[in-house]
Short mmCIF file of C-alpha atoms in Angstrom, two decimals:
data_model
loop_
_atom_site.label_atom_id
_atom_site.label_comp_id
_atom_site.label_asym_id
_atom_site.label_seq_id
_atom_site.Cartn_x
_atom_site.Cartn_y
_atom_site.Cartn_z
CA UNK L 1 27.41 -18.57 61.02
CA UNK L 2 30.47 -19.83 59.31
CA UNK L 3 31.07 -18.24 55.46
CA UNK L 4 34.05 -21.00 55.05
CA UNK L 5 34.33 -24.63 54.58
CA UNK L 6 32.07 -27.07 57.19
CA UNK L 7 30.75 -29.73 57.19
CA UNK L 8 29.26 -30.42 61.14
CA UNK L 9 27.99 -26.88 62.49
CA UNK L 10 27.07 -26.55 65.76
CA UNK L 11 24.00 -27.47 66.52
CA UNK L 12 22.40 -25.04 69.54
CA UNK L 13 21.26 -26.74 72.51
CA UNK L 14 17.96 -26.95 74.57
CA UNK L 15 18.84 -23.53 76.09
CA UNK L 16 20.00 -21.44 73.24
CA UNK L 17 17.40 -18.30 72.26
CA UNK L 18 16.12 -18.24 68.66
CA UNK L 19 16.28 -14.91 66.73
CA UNK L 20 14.19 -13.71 63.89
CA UNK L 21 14.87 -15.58 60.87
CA UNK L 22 17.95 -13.86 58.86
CA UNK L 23 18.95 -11.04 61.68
CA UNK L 24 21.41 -11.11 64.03
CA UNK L 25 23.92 -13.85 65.31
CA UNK L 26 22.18 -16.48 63.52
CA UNK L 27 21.97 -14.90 60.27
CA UNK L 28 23.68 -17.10 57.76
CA UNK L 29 26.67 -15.11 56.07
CA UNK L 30 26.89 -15.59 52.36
CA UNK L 31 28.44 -16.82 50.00
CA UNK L 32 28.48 -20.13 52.11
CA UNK L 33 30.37 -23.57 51.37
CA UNK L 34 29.92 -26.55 52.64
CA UNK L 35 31.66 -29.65 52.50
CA UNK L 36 28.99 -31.95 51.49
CA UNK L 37 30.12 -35.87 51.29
CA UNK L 38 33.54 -35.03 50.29
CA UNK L 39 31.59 -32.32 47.20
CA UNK L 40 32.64 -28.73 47.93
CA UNK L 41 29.30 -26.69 47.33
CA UNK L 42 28.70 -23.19 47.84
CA UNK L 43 25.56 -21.26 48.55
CA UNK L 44 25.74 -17.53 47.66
CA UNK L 45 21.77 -17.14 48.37
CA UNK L 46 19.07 -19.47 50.93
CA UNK L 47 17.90 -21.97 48.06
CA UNK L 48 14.54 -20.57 46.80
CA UNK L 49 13.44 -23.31 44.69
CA UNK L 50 13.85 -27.12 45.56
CA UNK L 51 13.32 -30.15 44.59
CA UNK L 52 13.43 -32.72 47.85
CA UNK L 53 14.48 -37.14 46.92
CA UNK L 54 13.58 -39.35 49.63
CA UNK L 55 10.77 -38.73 52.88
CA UNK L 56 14.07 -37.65 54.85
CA UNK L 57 14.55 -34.47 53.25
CA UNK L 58 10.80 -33.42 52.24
CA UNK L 59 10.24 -33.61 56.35
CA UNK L 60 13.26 -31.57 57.06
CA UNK L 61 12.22 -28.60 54.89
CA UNK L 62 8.36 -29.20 56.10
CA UNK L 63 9.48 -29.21 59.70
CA UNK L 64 11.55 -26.06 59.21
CA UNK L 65 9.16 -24.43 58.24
CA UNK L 66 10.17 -24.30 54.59
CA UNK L 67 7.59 -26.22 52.53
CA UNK L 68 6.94 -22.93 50.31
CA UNK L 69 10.56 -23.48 49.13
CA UNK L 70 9.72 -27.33 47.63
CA UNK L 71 9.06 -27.20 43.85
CA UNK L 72 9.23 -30.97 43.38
CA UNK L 73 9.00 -33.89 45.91
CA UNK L 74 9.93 -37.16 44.99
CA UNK L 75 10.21 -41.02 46.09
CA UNK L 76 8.24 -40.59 48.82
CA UNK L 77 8.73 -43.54 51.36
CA UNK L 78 4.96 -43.19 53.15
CA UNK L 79 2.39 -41.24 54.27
CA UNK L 80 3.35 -38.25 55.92
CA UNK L 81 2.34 -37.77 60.13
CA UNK L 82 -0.24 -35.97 61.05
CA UNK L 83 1.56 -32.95 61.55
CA UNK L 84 3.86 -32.91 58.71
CA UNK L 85 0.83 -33.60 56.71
CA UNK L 86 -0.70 -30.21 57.87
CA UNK L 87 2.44 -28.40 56.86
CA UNK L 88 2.81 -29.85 53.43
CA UNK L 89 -1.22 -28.81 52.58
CA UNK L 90 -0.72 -26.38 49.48
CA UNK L 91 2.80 -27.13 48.78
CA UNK L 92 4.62 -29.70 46.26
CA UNK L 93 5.20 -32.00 49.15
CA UNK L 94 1.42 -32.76 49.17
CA UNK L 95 1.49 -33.93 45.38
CA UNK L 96 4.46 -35.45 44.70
CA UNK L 97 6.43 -35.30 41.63
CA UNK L 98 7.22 -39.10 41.50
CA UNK L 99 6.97 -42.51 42.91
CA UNK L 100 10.79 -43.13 42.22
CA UNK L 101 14.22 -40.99 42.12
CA UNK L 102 13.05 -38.35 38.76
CA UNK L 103 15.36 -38.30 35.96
CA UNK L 104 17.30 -35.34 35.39
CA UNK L 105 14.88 -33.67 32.65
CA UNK L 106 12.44 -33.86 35.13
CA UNK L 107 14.32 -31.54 37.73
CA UNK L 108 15.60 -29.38 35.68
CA UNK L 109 12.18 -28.99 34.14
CA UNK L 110 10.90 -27.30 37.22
CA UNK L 111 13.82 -25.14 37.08
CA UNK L 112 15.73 -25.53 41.15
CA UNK L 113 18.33 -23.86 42.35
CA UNK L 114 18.87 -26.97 44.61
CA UNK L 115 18.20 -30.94 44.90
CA UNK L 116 18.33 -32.34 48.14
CA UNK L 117 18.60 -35.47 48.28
CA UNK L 118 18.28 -38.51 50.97
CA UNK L 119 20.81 -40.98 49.23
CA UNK L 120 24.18 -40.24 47.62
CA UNK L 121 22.61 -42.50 44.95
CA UNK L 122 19.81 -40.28 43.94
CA UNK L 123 21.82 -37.55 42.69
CA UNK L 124 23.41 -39.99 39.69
CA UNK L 125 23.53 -40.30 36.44
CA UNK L 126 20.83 -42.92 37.17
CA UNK L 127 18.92 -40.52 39.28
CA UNK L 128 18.34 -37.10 39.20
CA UNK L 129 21.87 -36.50 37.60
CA UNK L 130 25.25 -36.25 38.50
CA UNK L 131 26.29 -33.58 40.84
CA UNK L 132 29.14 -32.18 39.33
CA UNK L 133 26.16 -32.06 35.79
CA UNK L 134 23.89 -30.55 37.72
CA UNK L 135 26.24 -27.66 39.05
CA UNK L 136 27.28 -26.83 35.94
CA UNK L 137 23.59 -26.33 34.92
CA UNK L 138 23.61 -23.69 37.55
CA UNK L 139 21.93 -26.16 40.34
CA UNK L 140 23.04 -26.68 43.58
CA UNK L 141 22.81 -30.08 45.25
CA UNK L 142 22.68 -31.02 48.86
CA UNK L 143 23.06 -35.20 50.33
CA UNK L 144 21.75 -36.19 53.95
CA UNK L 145 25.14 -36.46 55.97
CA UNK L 146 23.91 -39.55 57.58
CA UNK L 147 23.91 -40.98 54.06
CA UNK L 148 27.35 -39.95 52.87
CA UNK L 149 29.00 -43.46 51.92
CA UNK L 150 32.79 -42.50 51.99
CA UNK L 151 34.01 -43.28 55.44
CA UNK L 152 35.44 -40.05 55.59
CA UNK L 153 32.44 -39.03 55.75
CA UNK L 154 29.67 -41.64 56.56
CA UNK L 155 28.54 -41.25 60.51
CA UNK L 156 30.41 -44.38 62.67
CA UNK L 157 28.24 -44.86 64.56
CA UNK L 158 25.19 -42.28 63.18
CA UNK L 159 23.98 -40.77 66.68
CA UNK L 160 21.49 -38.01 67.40
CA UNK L 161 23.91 -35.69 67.14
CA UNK L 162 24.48 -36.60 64.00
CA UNK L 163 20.97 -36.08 63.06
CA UNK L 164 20.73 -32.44 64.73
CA UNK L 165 24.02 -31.61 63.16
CA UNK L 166 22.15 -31.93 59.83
CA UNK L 167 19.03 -30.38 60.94
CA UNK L 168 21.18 -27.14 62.14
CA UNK L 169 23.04 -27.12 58.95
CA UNK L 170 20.00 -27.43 56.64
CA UNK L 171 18.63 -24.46 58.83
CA UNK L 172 22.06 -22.19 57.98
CA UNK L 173 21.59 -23.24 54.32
CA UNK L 174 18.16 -21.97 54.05
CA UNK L 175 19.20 -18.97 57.00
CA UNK L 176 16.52 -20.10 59.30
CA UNK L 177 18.77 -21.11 61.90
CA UNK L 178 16.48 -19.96 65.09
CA UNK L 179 13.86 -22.12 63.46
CA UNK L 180 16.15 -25.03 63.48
CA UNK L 181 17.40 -24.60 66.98
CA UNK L 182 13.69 -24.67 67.95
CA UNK L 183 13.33 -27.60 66.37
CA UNK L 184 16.85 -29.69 67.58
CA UNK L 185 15.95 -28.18 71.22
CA UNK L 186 12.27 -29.62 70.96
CA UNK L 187 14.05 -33.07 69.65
CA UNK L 188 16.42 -32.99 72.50
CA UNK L 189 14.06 -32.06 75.32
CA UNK L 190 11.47 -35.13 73.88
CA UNK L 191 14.39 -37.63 73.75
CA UNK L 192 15.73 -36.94 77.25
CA UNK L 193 12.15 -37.60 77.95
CA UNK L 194 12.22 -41.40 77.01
CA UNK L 195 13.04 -43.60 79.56
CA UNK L 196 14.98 -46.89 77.91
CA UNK L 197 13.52 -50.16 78.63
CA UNK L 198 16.14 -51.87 81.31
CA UNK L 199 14.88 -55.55 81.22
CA UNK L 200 17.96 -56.38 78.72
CA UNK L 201 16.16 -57.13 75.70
CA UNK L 202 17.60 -58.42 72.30
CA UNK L 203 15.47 -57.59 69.12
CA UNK L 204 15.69 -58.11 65.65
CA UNK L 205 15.47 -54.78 63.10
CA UNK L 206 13.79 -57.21 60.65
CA UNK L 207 13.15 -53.85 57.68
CA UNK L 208 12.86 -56.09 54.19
CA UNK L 209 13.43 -59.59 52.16
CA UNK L 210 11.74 -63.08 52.94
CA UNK L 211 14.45 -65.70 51.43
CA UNK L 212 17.43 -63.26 53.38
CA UNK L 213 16.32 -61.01 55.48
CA UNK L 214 17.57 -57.45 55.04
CA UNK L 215 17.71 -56.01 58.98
CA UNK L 216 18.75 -53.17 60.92
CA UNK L 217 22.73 -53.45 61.50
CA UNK L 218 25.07 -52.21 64.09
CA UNK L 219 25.91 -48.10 62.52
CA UNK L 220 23.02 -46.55 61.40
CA UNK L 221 19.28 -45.29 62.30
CA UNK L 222 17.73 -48.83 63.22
CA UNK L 223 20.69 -49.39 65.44
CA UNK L 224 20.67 -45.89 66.85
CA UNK L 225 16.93 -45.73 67.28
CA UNK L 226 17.59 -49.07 69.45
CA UNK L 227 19.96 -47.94 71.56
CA UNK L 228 17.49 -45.13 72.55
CA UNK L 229 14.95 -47.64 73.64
CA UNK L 230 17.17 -49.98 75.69
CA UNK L 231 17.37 -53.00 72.53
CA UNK L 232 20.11 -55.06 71.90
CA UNK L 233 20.62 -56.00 68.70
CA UNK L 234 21.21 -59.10 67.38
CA UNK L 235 23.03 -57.86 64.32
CA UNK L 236 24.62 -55.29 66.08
CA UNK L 237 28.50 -56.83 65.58
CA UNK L 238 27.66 -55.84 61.37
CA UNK L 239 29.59 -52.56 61.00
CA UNK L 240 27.38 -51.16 58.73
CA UNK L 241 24.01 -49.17 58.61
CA UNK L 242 21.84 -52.48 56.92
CA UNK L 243 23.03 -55.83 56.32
CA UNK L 244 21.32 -59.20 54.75
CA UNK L 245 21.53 -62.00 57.90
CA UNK L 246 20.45 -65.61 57.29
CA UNK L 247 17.30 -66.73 58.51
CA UNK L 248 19.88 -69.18 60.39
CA UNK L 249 21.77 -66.62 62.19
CA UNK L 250 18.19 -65.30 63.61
CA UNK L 251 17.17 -68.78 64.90
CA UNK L 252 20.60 -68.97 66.51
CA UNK L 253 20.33 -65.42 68.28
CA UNK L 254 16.49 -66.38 68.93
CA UNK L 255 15.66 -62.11 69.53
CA UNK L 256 13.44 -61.42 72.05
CA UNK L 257 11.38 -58.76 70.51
CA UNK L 258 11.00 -58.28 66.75
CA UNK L 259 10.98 -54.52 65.30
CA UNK L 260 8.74 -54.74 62.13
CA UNK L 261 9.24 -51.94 59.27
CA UNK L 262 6.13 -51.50 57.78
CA UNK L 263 6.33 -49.85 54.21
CA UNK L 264 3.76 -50.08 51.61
CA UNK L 265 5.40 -52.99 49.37
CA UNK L 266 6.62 -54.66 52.89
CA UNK L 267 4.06 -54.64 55.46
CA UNK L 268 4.47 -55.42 58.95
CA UNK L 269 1.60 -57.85 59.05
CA UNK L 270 2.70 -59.62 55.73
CA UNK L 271 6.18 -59.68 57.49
CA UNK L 272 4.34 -61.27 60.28
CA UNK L 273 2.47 -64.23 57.91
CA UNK L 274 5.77 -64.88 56.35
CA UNK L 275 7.32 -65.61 59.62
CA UNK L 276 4.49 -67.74 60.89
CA UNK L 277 4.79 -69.64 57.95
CA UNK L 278 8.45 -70.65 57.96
CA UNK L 279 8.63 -73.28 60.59
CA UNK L 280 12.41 -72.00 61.56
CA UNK L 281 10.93 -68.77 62.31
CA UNK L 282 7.68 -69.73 63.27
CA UNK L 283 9.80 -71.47 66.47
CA UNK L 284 11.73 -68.22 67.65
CA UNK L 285 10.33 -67.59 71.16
CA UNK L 286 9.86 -63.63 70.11
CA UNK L 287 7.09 -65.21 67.25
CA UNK L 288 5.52 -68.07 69.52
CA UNK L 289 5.00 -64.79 72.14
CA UNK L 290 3.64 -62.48 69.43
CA UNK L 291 6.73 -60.21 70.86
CA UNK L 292 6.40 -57.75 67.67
CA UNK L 293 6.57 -53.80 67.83
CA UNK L 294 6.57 -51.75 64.27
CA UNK L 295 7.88 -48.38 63.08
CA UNK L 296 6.98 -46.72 59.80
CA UNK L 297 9.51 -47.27 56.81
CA UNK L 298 9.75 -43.04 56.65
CA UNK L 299 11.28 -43.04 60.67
CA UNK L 300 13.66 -45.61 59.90
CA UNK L 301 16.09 -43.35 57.85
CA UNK L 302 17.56 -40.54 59.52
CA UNK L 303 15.90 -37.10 59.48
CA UNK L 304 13.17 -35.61 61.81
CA UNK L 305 11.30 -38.64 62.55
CA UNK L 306 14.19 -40.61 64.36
CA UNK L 307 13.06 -39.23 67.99
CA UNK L 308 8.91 -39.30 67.16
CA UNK L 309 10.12 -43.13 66.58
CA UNK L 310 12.04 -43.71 69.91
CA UNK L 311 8.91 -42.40 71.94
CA UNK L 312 6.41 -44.58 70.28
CA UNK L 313 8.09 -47.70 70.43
CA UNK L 314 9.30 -47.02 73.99
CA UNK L 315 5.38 -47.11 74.51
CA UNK L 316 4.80 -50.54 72.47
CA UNK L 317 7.68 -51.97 74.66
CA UNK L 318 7.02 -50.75 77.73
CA UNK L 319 3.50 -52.53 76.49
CA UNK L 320 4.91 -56.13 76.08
CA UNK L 321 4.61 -58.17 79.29
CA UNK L 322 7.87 -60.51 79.26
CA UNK L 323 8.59 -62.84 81.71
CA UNK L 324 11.75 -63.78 83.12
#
């Protein structure tokens, strides 16, 4: 692996052989700097002692293997699957350290070498503290690609790719880099499976907000995860990963399937009274037809959970019966 300055690495493909972690081709070579979001940071050791902002980045290190590593897990977006859940018994993952983004005198109180961190945002001087502060304090800090807002550096459109890019790279931070092409090769081989829905349906990412609705755009996960299953999407023209879109514009696109984010202070079936309620909404055909398939607020970011996501609502699709 690269010592110098990268920011994609490549990511190993369904064939590639995985070696013992730390031994030959694999092995990460150290000191190693990344270009992370436009912030240069270097690595002269695999990060023993983390603390993980956001679901995204807890399920990375769980799925790698690395939950021992996690000191402090915080703002949590849901429960955990099944087998993520298994993985996180006995580490910090399983009890997390807070409901929001923890201030900085709460990291540095479990003394990390690194934060890594779903949002740009969360490593701020209104978060966990400012990464430039932190580094100076002698802690690294690490941001999601897929959430880098520069547009240098934010993914245009974020594909799979994209996503395994980040998974490899996490992998040659922490030098488990046959781990990580076990786990890109398993995500590749289980989204080749998936066969897209081809009857040309438009849906609706519908994620938060009743007065505006805040939905899926036409860059990020929602959109990606979409594309995966065969969905249009009706807000797919937005260049950006989320955008607000008036309750008017939905009537007027009229979508013919409604993807429902269900989080724990947005549910899907409180989403679902709201627009039964509304007589605009209550009109749209994909509402009269009960045309509604959900996804879990923690698979709607990107990170590990993007392809789990694709399979299961290929299933509810493949479910609905739609005429003409």
């Amino acid at each position: 692996m690269l010592g110098a300055c990268t920011s994609t690495p490549e990511v190993d493909g369904p064939g590639s052989g995985p070696t013992a972690p730390g031994s030959g081709a694999d092995a990460t070579a150290y000191p190693l700097t990344l270009d992370n979001c436009g912030t240069e940071v270097t690595f002269d050791a695999a990060p023993q002692r983390v603390v993980t902002v956001k679901s995204s980045t807890a399920e990375t290190m769980l799925a790698l293997g690395l939950g021992d590593r996690v000191v402090g897990a915080a703002f949590l977006d849901g429960p955990l699957p099944d087998d993520l859940a298994a993985a996180a018994q006995g580490t910090a993952v399983a009890e997390p350290l807070s409901d929001q983004v923890p201030g900085t005198e709460a990291v540095l109180a479990l003394e990390p070498d690194l934060v890594y961190a779903g949002w740009e945002s969360n490593v701020s001087a209104d978060g966990a503290g400012e990464r430039d502060t932190l580094h100076s304090l002698g802690v690294n800090t690490y941001v999601a690609p897929a959430a880098c807002k520069d547009p240098a550096y934010m993914p245009d459109p974020l594909t799979f790719d994209d996503v395994f890019a980040e998974i490899a790279e996490v992998g040659q931070v922490f030098d488990v880099a046959d781990a990580a092409a076990a786990l890109v090769a398993d995500q590749r081989a289980t989204l080749e499976s998936v066969t897209p829905d081809d009857r040309g349906l438009d849906a609706l990412w519908y994620s938060s907000g009743t007065d505006i609705p805040y939905v899926g755009a036409g860059i990020g996960a929602p959109a990606m995860i979409m594309d995966a299953v065969g969905l249009g999407n009706v807000a797919g023209d937005v260049d950006d990963t989320w955008t607000a879109l008036g309750w008017e514009s939905v009537v007027e696109a009229d979508p013919d399937v409604i993807v429902l984010v269900d989080a724990a202070w947005n549910t899907a079936d409180g989403k679902i009274e709201a627009l039964e309620a509304n007589p605009a909404t209550a009109a749209l055909t994909a509402v009269q037809e009960g045309r509604y398939v959900t996804v879990p607020f923690p698979a709607t970011e990107a990170g590990v959970r993007n392809v789990d996501a694709v399979v299961d609502l290929a299933a509810q699709l493949d479910a609905l019966e739609i005429d003409g």
